[in-house]
PDB file of C-alpha atoms in Angstrom:
ATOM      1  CA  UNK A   1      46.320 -44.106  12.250  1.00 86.00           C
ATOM      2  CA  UNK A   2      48.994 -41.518  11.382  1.00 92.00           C
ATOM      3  CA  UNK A   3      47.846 -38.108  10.501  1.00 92.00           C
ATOM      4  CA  UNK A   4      50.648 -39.234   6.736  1.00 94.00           C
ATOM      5  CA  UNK A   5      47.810 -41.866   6.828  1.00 92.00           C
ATOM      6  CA  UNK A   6      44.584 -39.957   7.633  1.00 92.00           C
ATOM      7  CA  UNK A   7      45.822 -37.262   4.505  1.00 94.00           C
ATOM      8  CA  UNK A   8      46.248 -40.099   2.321  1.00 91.00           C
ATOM      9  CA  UNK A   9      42.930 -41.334   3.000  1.00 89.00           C
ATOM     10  CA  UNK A  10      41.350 -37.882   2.918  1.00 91.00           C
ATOM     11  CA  UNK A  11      42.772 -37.199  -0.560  1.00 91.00           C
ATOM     12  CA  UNK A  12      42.408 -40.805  -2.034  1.00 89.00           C
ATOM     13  CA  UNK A  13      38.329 -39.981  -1.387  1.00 87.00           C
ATOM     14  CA  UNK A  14      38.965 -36.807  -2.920  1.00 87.00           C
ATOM     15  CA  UNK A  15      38.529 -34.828   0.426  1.00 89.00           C
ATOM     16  CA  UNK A  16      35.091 -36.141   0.408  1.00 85.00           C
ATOM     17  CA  UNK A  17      33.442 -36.456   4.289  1.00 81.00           C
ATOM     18  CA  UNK A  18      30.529 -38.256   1.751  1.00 81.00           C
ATOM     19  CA  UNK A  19      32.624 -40.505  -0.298  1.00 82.00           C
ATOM     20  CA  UNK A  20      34.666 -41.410   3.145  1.00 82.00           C
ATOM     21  CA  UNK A  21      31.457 -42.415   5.067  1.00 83.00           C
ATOM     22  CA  UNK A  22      29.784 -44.763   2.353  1.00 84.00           C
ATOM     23  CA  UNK A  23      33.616 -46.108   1.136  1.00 76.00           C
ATOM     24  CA  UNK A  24      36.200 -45.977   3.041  1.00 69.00           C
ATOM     25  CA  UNK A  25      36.956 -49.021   5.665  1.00 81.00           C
ATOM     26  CA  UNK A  26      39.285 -46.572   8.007  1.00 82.00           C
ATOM     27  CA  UNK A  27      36.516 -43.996   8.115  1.00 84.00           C
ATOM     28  CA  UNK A  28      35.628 -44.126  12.225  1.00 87.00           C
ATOM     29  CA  UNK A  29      38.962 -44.255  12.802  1.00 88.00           C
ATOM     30  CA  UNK A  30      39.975 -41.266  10.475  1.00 88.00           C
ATOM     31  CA  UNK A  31      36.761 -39.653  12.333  1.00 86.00           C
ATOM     32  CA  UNK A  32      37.780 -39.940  16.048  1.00 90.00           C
ATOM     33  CA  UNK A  33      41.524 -38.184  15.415  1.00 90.00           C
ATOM     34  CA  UNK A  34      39.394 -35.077  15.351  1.00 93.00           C
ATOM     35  CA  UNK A  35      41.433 -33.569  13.059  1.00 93.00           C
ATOM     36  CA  UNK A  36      40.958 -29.689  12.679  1.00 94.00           C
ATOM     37  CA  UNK A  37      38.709 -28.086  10.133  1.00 92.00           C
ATOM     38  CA  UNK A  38      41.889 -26.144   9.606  1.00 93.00           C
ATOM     39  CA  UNK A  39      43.689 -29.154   8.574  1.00 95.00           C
ATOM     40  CA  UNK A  40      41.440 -30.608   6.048  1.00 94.00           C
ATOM     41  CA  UNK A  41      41.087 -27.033   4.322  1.00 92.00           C
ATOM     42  CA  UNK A  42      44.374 -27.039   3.858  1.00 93.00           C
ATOM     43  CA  UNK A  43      44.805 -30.706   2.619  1.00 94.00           C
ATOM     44  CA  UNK A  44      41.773 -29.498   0.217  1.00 93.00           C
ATOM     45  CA  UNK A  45      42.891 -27.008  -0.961  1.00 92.00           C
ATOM     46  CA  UNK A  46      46.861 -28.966  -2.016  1.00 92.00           C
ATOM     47  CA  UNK A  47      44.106 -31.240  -3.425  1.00 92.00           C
ATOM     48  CA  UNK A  48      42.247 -28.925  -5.920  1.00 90.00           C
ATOM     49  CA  UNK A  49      45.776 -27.762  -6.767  1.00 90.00           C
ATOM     50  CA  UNK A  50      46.895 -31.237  -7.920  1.00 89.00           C
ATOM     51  CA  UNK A  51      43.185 -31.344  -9.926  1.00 87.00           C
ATOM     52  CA  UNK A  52      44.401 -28.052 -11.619  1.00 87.00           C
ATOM     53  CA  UNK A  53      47.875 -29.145 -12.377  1.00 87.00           C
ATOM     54  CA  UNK A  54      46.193 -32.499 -14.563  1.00 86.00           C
ATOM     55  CA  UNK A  55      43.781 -29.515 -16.072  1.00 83.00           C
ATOM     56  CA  UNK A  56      46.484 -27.282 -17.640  1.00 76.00           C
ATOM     57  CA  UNK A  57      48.270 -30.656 -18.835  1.00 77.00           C
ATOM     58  CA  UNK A  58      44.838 -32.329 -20.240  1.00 78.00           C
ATOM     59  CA  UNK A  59      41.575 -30.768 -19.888  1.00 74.00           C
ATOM     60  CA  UNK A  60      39.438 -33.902 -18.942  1.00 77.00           C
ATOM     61  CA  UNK A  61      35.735 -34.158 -17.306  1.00 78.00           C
ATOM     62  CA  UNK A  62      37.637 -36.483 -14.521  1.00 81.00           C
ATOM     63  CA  UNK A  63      39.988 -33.478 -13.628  1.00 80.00           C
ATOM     64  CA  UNK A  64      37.371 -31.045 -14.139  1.00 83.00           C
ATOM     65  CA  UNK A  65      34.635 -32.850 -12.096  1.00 84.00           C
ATOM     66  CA  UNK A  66      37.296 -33.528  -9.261  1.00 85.00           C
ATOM     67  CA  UNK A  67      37.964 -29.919  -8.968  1.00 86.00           C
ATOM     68  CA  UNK A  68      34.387 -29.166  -8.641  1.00 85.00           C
ATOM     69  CA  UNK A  69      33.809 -31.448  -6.033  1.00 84.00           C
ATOM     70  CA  UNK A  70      36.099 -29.980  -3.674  1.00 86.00           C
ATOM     71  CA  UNK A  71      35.057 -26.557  -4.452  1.00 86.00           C
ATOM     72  CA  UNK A  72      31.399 -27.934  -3.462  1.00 83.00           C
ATOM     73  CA  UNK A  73      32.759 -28.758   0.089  1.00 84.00           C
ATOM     74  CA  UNK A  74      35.993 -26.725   0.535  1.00 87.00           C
ATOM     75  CA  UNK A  75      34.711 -23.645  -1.144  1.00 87.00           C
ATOM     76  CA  UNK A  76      37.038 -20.949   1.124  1.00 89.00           C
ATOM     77  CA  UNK A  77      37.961 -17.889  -0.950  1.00 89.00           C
ATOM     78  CA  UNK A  78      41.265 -18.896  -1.379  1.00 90.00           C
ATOM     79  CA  UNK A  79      40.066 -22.048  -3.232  1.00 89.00           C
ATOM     80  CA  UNK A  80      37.531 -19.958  -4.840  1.00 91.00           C
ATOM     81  CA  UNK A  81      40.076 -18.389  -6.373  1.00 91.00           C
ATOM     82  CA  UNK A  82      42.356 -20.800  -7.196  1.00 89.00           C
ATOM     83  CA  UNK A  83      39.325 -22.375  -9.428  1.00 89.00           C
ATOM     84  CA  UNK A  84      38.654 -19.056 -10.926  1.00 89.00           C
ATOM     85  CA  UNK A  85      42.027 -18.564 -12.264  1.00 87.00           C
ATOM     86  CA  UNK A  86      41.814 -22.026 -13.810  1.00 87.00           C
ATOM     87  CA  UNK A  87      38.813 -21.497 -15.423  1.00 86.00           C
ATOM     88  CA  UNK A  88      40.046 -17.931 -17.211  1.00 83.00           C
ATOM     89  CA  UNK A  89      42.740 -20.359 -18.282  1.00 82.00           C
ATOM     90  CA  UNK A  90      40.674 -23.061 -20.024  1.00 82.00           C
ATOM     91  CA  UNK A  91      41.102 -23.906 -24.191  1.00 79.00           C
ATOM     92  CA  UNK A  92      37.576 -26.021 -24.190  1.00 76.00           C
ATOM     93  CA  UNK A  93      39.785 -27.602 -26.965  1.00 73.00           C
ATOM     94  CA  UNK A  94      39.097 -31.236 -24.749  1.00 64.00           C
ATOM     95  CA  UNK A  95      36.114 -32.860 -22.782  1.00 62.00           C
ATOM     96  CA  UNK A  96      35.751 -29.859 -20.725  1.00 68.00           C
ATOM     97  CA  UNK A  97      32.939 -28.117 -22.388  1.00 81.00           C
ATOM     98  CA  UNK A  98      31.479 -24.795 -21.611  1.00 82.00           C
ATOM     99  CA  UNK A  99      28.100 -26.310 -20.685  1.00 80.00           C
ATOM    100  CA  UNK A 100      29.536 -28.170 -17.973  1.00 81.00           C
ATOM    101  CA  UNK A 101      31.587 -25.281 -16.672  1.00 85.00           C
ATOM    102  CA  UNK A 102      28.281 -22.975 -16.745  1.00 85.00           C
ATOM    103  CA  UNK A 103      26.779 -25.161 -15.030  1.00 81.00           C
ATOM    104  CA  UNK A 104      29.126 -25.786 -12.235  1.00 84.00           C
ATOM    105  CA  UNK A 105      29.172 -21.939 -11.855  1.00 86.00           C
ATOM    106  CA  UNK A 106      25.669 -21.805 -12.076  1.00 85.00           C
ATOM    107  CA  UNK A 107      23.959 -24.584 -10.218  1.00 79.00           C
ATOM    108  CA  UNK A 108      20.685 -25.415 -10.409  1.00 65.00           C
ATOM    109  CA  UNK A 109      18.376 -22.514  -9.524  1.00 59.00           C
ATOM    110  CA  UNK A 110      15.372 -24.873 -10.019  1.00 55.00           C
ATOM    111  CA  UNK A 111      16.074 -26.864  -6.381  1.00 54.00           C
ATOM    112  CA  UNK A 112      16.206 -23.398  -4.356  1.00 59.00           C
ATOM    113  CA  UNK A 113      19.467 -24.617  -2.916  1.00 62.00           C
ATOM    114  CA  UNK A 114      23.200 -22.269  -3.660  1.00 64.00           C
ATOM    115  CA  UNK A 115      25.027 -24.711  -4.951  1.00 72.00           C
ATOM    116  CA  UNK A 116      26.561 -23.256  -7.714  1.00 82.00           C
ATOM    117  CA  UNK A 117      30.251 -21.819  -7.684  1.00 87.00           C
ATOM    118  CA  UNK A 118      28.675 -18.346  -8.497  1.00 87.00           C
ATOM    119  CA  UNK A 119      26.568 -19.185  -5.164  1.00 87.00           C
ATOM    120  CA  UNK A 120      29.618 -19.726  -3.254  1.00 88.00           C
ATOM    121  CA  UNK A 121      31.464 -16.749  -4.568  1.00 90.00           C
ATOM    122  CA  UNK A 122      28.614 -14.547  -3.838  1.00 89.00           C
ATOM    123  CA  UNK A 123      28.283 -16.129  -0.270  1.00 89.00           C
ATOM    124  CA  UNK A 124      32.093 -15.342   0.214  1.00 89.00           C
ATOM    125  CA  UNK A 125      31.174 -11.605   0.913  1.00 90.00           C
ATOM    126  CA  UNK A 126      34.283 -11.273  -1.913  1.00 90.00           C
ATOM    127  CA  UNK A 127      32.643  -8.460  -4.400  1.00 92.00           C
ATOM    128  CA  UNK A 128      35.415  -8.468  -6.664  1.00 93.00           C
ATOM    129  CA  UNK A 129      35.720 -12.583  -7.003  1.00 92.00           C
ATOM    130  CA  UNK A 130      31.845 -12.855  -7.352  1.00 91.00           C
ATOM    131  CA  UNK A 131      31.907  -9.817 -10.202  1.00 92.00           C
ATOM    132  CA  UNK A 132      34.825 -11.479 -11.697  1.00 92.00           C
ATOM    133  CA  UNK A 133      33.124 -15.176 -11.498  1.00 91.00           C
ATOM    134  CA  UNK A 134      29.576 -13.445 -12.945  1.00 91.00           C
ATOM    135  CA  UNK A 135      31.559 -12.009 -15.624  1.00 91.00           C
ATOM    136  CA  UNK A 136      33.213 -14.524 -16.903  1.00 91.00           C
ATOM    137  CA  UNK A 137      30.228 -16.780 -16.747  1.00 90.00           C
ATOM    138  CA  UNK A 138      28.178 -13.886 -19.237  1.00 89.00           C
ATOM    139  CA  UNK A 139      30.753 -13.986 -21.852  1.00 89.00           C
ATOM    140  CA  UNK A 140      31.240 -18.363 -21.540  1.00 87.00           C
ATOM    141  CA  UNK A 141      27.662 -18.137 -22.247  1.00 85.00           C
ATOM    142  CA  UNK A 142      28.078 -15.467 -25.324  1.00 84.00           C
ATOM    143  CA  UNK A 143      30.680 -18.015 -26.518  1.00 80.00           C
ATOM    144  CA  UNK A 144      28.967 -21.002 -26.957  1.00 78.00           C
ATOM    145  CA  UNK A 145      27.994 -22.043 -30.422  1.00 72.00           C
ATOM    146  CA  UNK A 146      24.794 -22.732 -30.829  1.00 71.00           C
ATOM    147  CA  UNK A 147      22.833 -24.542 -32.589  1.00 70.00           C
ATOM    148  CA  UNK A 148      19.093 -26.026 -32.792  1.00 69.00           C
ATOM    149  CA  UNK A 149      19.714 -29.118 -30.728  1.00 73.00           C
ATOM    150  CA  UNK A 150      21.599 -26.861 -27.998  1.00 73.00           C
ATOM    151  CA  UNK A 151      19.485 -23.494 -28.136  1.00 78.00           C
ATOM    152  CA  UNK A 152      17.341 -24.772 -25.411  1.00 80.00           C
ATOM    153  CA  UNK A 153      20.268 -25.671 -23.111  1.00 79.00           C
ATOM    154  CA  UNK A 154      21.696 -22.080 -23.589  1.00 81.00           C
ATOM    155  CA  UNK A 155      18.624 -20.176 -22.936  1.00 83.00           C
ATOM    156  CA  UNK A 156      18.328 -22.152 -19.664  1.00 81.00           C
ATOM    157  CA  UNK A 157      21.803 -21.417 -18.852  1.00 82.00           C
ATOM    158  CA  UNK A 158      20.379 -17.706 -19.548  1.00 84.00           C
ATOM    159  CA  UNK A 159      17.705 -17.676 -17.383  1.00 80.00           C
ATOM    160  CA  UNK A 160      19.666 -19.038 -14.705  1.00 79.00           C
ATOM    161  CA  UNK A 161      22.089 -16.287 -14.802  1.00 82.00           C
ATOM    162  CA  UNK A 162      19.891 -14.004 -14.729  1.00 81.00           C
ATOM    163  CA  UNK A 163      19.133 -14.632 -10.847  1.00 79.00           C
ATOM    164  CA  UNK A 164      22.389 -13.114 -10.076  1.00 79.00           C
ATOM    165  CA  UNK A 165      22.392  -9.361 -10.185  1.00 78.00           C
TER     166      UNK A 165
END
């Protein structure tokens, strides 16, 4: 296998080391090149930027969600970044709703695991990203219209914030 080859792979499973191991029929052989940690960051992260390209053409849940999944696994400031400016960016005039997109940032606080972008950004050590991140994700919430069938949704999404000081 080509490293051409081994990229292709790696970005047809959407950078995934999970999706690769239950999917993809190459996967020991993509495994044993070794390739560096380096490498696949950087194959990532031209990745996420193709996910954010589709976003500012059509805001879909498929884009969206893609994006998110790399972020879960290749979640280096740089990409951390890179997300954030897409999500200042956002119309929530399509699929992509604000619920999903707080709770991307926000995780679920209920399973004791960071795995919310906030979590990341915070773990990044970057005060100003995870400020900016926390900020944006207070007014997204202030945003969303609410009404009876969705007040319970938002005050979750308000009690999960407030675990990040």
């Amino acid at each position: 296998m080509t490293q051409e080859e081994a990229k292709r792979i790696y970005l047809k499973n959407g950078c995934s080391a999970f999706f690769m191991a239950r999917g993809e029929d190459r996967y020991e052989e993509f495994r044993e090149m070794h390739i560096p940690k380096e490498k696949l960051e950087e194959w990532a992260t031209e990745y996420l930027k193709g996910c954010i390209d589709k976003i500012s053409v059509k805001e879909t849940m498929d884009n969206f969600s893609s994006a998110n999944l790399v972020i879960g696994e290749h979640h280096t400031r740089d990409n951390l970044n890179v997300f954030i400016d897409m999500l200042q960016n956002l119309k929530f005039d399509n699929e992509v709703t604000p619920y999903a997109v707080c709770y991307s940032i926000l995780g679920m606080r209920n399973l004791k695991v960071n795995c919310g972008i906030l979590d990341y950004a915070k773990e990044s050590k970057d005060e100003e990203l995870y400020r900016s991140l926390l900020e944006f994700t207070r007014v997204l919430i202030e945003k969303i219209q609410i009404d009876d069938e969705k007040k319970q949704v938002v005050d979750e999404m308000k009690e999960l914030l407030s675990y990040y000081k």
